[in-house]
Short mmCIF file of C-alpha atoms in Angstrom, two decimals:
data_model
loop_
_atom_site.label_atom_id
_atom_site.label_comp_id
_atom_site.label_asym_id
_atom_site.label_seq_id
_atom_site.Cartn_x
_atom_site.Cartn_y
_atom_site.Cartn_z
CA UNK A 1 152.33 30.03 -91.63
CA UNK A 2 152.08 33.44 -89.82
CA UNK A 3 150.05 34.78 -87.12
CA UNK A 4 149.38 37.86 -89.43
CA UNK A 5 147.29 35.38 -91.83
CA UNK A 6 143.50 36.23 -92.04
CA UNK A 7 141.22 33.09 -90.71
CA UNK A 8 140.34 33.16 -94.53
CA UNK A 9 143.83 32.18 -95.48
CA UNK A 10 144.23 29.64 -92.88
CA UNK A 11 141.05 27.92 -94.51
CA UNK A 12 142.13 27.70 -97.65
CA UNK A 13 143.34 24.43 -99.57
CA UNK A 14 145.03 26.49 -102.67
CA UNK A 15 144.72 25.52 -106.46
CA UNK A 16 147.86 23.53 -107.60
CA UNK A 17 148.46 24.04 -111.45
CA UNK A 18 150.24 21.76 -113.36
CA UNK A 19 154.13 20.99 -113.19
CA UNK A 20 156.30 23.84 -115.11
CA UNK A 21 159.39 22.05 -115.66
CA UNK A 22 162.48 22.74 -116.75
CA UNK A 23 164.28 19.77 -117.95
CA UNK A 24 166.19 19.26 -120.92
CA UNK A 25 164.72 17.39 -124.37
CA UNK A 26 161.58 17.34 -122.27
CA UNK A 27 158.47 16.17 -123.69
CA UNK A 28 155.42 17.94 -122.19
CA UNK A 29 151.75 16.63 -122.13
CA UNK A 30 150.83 17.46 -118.35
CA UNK A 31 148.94 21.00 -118.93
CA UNK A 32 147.27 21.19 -121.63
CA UNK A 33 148.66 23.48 -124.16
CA UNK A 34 148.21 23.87 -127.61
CA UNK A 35 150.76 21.64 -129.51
CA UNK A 36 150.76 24.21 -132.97
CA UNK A 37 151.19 28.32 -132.39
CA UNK A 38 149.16 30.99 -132.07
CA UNK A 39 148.17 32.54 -135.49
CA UNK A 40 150.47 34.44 -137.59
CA UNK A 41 147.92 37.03 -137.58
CA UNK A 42 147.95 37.68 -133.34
CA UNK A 43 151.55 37.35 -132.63
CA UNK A 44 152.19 40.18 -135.73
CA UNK A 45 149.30 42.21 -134.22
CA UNK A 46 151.48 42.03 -130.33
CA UNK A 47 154.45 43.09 -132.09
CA UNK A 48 152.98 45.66 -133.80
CA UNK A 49 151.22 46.68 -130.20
CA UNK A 50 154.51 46.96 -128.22
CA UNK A 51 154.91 50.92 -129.21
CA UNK A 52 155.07 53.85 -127.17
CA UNK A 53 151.58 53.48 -127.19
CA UNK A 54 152.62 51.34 -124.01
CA UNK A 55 153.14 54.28 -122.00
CA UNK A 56 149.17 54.50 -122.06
CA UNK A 57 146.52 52.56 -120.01
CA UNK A 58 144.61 49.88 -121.80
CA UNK A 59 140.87 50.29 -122.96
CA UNK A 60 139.39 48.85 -119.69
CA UNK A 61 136.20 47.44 -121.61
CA UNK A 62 138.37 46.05 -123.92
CA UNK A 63 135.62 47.48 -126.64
CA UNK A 64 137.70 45.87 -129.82
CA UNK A 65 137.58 42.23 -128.34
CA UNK A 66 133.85 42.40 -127.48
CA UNK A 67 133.14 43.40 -130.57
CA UNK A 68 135.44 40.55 -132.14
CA UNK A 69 133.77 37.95 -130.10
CA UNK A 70 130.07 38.98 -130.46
CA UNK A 71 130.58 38.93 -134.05
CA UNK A 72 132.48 35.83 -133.94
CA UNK A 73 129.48 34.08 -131.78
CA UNK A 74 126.23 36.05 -133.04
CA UNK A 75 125.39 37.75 -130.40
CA UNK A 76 125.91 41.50 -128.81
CA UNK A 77 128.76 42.86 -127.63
CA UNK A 78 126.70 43.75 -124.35
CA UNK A 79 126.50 40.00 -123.95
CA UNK A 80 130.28 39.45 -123.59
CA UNK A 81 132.44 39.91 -120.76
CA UNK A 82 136.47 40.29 -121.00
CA UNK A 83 139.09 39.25 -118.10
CA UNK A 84 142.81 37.84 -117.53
CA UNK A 85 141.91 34.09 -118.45
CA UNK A 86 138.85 32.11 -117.89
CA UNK A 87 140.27 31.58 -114.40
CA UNK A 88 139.50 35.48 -113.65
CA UNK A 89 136.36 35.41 -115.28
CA UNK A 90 135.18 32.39 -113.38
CA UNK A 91 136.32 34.01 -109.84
CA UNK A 92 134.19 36.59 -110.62
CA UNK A 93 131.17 34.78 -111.70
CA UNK A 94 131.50 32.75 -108.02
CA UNK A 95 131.03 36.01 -106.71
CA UNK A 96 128.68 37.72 -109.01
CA UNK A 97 126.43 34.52 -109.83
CA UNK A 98 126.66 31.32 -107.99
CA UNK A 99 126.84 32.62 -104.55
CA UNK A 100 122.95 32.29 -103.06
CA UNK A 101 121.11 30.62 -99.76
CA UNK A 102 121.38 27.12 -101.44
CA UNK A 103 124.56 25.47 -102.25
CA UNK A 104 126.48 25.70 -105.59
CA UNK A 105 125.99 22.04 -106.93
CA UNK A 106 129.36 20.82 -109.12
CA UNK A 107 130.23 17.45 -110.60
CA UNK A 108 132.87 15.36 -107.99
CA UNK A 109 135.65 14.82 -110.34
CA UNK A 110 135.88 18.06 -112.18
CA UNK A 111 138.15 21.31 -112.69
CA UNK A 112 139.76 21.05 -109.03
CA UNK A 113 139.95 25.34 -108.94
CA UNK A 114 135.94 25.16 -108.24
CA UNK A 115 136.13 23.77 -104.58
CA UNK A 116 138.98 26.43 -104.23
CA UNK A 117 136.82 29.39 -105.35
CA UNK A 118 133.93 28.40 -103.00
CA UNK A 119 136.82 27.74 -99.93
CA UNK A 120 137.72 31.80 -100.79
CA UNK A 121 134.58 33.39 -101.56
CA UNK A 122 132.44 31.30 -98.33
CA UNK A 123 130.27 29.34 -100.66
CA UNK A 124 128.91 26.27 -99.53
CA UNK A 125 128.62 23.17 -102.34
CA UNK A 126 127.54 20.21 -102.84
CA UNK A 127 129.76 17.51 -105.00
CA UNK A 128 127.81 15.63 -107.40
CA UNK A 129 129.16 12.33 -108.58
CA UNK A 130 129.92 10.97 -111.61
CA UNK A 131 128.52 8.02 -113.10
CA UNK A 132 130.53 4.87 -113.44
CA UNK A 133 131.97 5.46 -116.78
CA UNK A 134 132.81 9.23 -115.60
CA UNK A 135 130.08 10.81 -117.13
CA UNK A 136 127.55 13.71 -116.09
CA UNK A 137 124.09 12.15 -115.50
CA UNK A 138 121.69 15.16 -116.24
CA UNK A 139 119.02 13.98 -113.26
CA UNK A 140 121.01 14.49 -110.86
CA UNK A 141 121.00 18.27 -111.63
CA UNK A 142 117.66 18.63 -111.47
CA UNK A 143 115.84 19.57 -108.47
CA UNK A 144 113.91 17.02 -106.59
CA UNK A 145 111.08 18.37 -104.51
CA UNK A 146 112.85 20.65 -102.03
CA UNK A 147 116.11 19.68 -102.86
CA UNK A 148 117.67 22.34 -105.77
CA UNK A 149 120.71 23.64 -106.53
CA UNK A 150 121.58 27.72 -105.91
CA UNK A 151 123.34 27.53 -108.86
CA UNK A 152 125.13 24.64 -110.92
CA UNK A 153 128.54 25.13 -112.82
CA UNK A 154 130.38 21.98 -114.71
CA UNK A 155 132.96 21.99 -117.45
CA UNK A 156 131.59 20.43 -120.60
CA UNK A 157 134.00 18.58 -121.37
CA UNK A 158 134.63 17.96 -118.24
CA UNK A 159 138.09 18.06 -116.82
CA UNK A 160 139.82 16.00 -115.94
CA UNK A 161 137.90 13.36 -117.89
CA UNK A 162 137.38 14.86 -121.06
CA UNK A 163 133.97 13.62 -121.86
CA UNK A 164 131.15 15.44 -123.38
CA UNK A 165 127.03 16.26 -122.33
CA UNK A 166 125.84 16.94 -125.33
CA UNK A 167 123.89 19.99 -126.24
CA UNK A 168 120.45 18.55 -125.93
CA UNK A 169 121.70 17.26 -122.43
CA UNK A 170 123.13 20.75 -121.45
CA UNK A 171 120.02 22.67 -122.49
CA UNK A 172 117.73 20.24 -120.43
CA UNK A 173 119.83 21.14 -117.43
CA UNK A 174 119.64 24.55 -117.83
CA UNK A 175 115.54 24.80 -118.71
CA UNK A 176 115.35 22.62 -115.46
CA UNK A 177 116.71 25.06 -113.27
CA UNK A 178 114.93 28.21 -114.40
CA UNK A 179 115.24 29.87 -111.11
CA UNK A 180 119.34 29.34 -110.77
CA UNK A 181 122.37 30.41 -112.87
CA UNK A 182 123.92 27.52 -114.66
CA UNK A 183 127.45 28.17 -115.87
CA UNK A 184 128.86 25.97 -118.86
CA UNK A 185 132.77 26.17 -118.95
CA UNK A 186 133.61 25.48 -122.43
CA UNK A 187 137.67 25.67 -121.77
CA UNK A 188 137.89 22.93 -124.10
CA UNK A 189 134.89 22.69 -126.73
CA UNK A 190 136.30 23.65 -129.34
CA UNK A 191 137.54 19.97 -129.84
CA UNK A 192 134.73 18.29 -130.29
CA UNK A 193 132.02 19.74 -129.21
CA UNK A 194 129.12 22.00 -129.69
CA UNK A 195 128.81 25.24 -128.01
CA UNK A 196 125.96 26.47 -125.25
CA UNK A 197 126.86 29.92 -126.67
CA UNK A 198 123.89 28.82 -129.19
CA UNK A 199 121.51 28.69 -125.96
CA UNK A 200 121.83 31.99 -124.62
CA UNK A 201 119.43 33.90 -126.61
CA UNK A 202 116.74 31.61 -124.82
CA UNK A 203 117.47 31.13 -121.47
CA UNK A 204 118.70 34.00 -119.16
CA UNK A 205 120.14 31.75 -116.38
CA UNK A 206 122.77 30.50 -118.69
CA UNK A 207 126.31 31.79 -119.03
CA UNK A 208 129.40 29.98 -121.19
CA UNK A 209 132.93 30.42 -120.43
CA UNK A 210 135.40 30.24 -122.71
CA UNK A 211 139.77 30.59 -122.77
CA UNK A 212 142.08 31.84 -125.73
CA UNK A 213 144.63 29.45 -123.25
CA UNK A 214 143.74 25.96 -125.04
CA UNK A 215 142.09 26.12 -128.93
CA UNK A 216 143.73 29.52 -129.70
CA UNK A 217 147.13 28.54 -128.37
CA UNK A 218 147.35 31.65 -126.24
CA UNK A 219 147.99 30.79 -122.96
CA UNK A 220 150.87 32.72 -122.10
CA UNK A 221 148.55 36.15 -122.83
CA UNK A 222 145.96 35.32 -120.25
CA UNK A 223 142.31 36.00 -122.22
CA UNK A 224 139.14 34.36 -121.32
CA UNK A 225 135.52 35.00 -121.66
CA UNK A 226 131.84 34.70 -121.21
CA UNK A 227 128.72 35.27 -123.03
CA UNK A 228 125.64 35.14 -121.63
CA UNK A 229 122.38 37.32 -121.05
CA UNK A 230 123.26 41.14 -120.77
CA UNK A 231 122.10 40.81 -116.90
CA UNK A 232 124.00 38.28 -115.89
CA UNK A 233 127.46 39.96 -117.74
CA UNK A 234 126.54 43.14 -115.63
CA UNK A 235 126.76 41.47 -112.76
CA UNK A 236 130.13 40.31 -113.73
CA UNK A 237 131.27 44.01 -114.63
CA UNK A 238 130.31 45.30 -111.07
CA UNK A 239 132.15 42.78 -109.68
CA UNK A 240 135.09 43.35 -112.44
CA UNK A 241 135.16 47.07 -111.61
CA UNK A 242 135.64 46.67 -107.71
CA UNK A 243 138.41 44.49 -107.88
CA UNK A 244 140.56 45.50 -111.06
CA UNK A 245 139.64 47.71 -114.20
CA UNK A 246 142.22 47.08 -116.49
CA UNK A 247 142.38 43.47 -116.52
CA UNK A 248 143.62 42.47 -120.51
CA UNK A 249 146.67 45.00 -121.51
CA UNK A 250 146.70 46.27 -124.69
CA UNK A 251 148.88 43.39 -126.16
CA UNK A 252 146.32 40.36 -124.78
CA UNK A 253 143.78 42.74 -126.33
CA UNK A 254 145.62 43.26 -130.09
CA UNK A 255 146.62 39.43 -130.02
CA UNK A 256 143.22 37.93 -129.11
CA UNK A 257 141.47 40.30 -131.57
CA UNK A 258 143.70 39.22 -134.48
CA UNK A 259 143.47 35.45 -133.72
CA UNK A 260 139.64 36.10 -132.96
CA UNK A 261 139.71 37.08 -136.62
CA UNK A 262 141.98 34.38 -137.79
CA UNK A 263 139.47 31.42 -138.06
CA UNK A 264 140.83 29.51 -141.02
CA UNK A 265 143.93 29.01 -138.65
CA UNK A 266 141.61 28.33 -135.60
CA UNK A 267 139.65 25.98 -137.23
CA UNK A 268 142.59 24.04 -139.03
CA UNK A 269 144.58 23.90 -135.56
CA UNK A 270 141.95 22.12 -133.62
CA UNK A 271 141.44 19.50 -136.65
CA UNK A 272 145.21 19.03 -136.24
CA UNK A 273 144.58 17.83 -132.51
CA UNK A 274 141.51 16.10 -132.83
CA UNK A 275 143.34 14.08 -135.78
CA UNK A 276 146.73 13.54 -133.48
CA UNK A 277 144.10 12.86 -130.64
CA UNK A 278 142.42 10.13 -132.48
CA UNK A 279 145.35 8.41 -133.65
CA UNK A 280 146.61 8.16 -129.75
CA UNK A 281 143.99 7.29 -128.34
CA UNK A 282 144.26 4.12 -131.01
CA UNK A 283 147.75 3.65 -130.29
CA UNK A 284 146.90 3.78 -126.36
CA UNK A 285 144.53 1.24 -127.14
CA UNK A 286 146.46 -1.34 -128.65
CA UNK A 287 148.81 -1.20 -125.72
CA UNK A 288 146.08 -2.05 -123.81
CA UNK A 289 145.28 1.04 -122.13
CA UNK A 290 141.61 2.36 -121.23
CA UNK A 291 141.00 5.71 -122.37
CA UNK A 292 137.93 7.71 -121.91
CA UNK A 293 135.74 9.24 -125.10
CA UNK A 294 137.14 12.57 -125.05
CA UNK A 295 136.43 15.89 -126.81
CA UNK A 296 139.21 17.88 -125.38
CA UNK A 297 142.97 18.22 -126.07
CA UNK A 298 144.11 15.63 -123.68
CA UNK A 299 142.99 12.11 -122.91
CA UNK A 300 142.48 10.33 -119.92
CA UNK A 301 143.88 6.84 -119.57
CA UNK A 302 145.01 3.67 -117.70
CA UNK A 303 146.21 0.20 -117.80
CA UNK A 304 144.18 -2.27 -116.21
CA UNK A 305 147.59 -4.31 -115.00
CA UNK A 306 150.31 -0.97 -114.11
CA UNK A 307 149.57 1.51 -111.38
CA UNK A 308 148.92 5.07 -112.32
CA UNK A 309 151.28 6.48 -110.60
CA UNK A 310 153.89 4.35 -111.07
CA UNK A 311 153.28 4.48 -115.24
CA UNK A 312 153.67 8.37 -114.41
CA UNK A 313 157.21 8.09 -112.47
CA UNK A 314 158.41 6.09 -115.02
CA UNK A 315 157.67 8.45 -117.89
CA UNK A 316 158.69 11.26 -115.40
CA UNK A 317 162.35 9.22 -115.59
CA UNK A 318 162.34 9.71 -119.46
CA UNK A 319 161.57 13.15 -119.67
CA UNK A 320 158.15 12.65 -120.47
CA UNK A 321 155.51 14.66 -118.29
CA UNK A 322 151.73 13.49 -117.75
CA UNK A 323 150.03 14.59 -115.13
CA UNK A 324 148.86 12.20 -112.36
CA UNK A 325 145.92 12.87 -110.06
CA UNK A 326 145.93 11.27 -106.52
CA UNK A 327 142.12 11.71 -106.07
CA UNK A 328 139.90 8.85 -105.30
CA UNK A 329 138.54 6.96 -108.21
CA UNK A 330 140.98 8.24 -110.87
CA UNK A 331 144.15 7.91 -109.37
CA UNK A 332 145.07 4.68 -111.60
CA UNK A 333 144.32 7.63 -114.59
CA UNK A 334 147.25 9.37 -116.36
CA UNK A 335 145.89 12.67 -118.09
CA UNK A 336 147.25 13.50 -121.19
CA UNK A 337 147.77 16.42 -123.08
CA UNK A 338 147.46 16.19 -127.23
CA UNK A 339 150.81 17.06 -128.26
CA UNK A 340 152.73 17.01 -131.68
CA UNK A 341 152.51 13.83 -133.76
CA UNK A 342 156.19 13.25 -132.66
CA UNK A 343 155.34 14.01 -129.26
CA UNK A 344 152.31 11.58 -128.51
CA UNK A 345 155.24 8.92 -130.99
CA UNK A 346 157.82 9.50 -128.03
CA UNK A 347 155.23 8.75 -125.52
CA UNK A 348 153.97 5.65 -127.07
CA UNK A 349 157.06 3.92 -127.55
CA UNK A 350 158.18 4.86 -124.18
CA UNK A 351 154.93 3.28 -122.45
CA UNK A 352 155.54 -0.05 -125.12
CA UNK A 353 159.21 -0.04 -123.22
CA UNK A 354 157.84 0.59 -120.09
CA UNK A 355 154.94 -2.30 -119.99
CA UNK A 356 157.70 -4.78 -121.67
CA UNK A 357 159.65 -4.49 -118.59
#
C-alpha cells in the first residue's frame, strides 16, 4: 500500500487468475486450456508473420480478422469488434454498454472478473442467484414492475459451473429487456452449445463475446471478440480508440485469421474434449462424485463424503492442479479443466487412491 494510490485503487478487490505453476511432471486442469494445439494452419501463419514486417505498426482495425469472423458467423464485418482477449473486450463493453442509472444485474456465482470490472469502472450491480442445482432461472432477469435491470451480462455456460441456458432461454431474456443491453459471453460455447451470434440480426440490445483462449487453443496470443448490432460495436470502438489503438499485433492477427479459417481442425478439437469430457464425467461418477451438466471444457464436481478443499490439497501433493473456489455455496466444488485422455486417467486414479485412504 502507498499513500500515492488513487481512492480508486484502494477500492479495488483485484481479479485473481488461476495458479501458473511450475512444478515438474505436473498435470494441469486448473485454467482451462485447450488440451490439443492450435491449428497447423495459425502457428505456420505466426511464423511466417515474424518478418521485418515487425518493424511496422499493426492494422489497428485489424480489417483481415473482421472479415474472417463475419464470414465465419454470417454477419458484417461492421458487426464485429477485435481486442487483446475477451477480457479486453469485456472491460470495454462495462464502459461502453452496461454502465447506466440502474444497476448491471449478473448471476451470483459466475465469471468472478465481472464484480471486478464494476469495482473499477463505478458501476453499481446487483447479484442474482442461482437456482439450487446452479442454474440461471430466466425470471429472474426480467423486470418486475419498477424493478429492471440497466443492463444484464452472464456467461452462457456459465463459469464456474459450466451449465447451459439454452437458446430459446437466452433469446427470451434478451426480447424481455428491450430497453437494456444484454451481453452473452460465449467463452466457452463452442462445447456444447448453441450460439446467440444467431440472435443478433433481430435484437439490437444483444451483444456475444467470444475468446480464441479456450476452443481455438490460443490463449497465449490474447484474441477475443464480439458481434453484435453495428451501434452497439461503435460504442465499443470509441471506447477502444481512447484507451489503446493497436490492441492485436500483427502475429495475434495472422494466427487467429488462419485458425479462423481452419474449421475442420476447430471443429474436430472440440469433439475431442467433449468426448474426453464425457468419459470423465462417467468416471467421476462412478467414484461417487457429483458433477454438474456441463457444456464447457471443464467440469465442476464434488464428493458428497470429502471436503473440497481438502480433495484439492491432496491432488495439489501429486502434482495434479484443480482449481478450488472458497466462495459460499461451491466451496465443496473442485473445477476441472478437460485435459488429455491421459491427463483426466492420472486424475482419476489419483482421486480412487485418494478416497481409499
Amino acid at each position: 500500500m502507498s499513500r500515492f494510490w488513487s481512492a480508486v485503487v484502494h477500492g479495488l478487490t483485484p481479479y485473481v487468475p488461476g495458479e501458473q505453476p511450475k512444478l515438474d511432471n505436473l498435470v494441469k486442469l486448473n485454467t482451462n486450456e485447450h488440451p490439443c494445439g492450435p491449428s497447423p494452419k495459425a502457428l505456420a501463419a505466426i511464423r511466417a508473420a515474424t518478418g521485418d514486417g515487425l518493424r511496422l505498426y499493426p492494422d489497428p482495425n485489424a480489417d483481415a480478422l473482421k472479415a474472417a469472423l463475419a464470414r465465419h458467423h454470417g454477419v458484417q464485418p461492421a458487426q464485429i469488434f477485435v481486442g487483446n482477449g475477451s477480457d479486453e473486450v469485456l472491460a470495454h463493453a462495462f464502459t461502453a454498454l452496461l454502465k447506466h442509472e440502474r444497476p448491471l444485474w449478473f448471476p451470483d456465482i459466475t465469471y468472478s472478473f465481472y464484480p471486478v470490472y464494476c469495482g473499477l469502472y463505478g458501476i453499481a450491480y446487483r447479484s442474482v442467484p442461482l437456482a439450487d442445482d446452479f442454474s440461471i432461472r430466466v425470471e429472474d432477469y426480467l423486470p418486475h414492475g419498477n424493478e429492471r435491470a440497466g443492463a444484464i451480462i452472464f456467461p452462457n455456460p456459465n463459469a464456474p459451473t459450466g451449465r447451459l441456458l439454452a437458446l430459446s432461454e437466452v433469446e427470451r431474456i434478451v426480447t424481455g429487456n428491450p430497453e437494456a443491453v444484454v451481453l452473452v459471453d460465449e467463452a466457452y460455447v463452442d462445447f456444447g452449445g448453441d450460439s446467440a451470434v444467431a440472435l443478433v440480426e433481430r435484437y439490437p440490445n444483444l451483444l456475444v463475446t467470444h475468446t480464441f483462449s479456450k476452443s481455438r487453443s490460443l490463449a497465449g496470443l490474447r484474441v477475443g471478440y464480439a458481434v453484435g448490432n453495428a451501434g452497439l460495436i461503435e460504442a465499443l470502438e470509441r471506447v477502444k480508440n481512447s484507451f489503446n489503438s493497436y490492441p492485436l499485433d500483427r502475429l495475434a492477427i495472422a494466427g487467429a485469421v488462419a485458425s479462423v479459417e481452419d474449421d475442420d481442425y476447430f471443429r474436430a478439437s472440440c469433439a475431442k474434449v467433449v468426448a474426453t469430457r464425457n468419459k470423465l464425467v462417467a468416471d467421476l461418477q462412478a467414484l461417487g462424485f457429483e458433477v454438474l451438466p456441463s457444456a464447457a471444457n471443464f467440469i465442476f464436481a464434488r464428493h458428497p463424503q470429502r471436503d473440497g478443499a481438502e480433495l484439492t490439497a491432496e491432488l495439489r501433493k501429486r502434482a495434479i492442479i484443480v482449481r478450488h473456489f472458497k466462495a459460499e455455496r461451491i466451496d465443496q466444488f473442485m473445477r476441472i479443466t478437460i485435459g488429455t485422455d491421459a491427463q483426466c486417467d492420472i486424475l482419476v486414479a489419483a482421486l480412487r487412491e485418494i478416497l481409499a485412504g
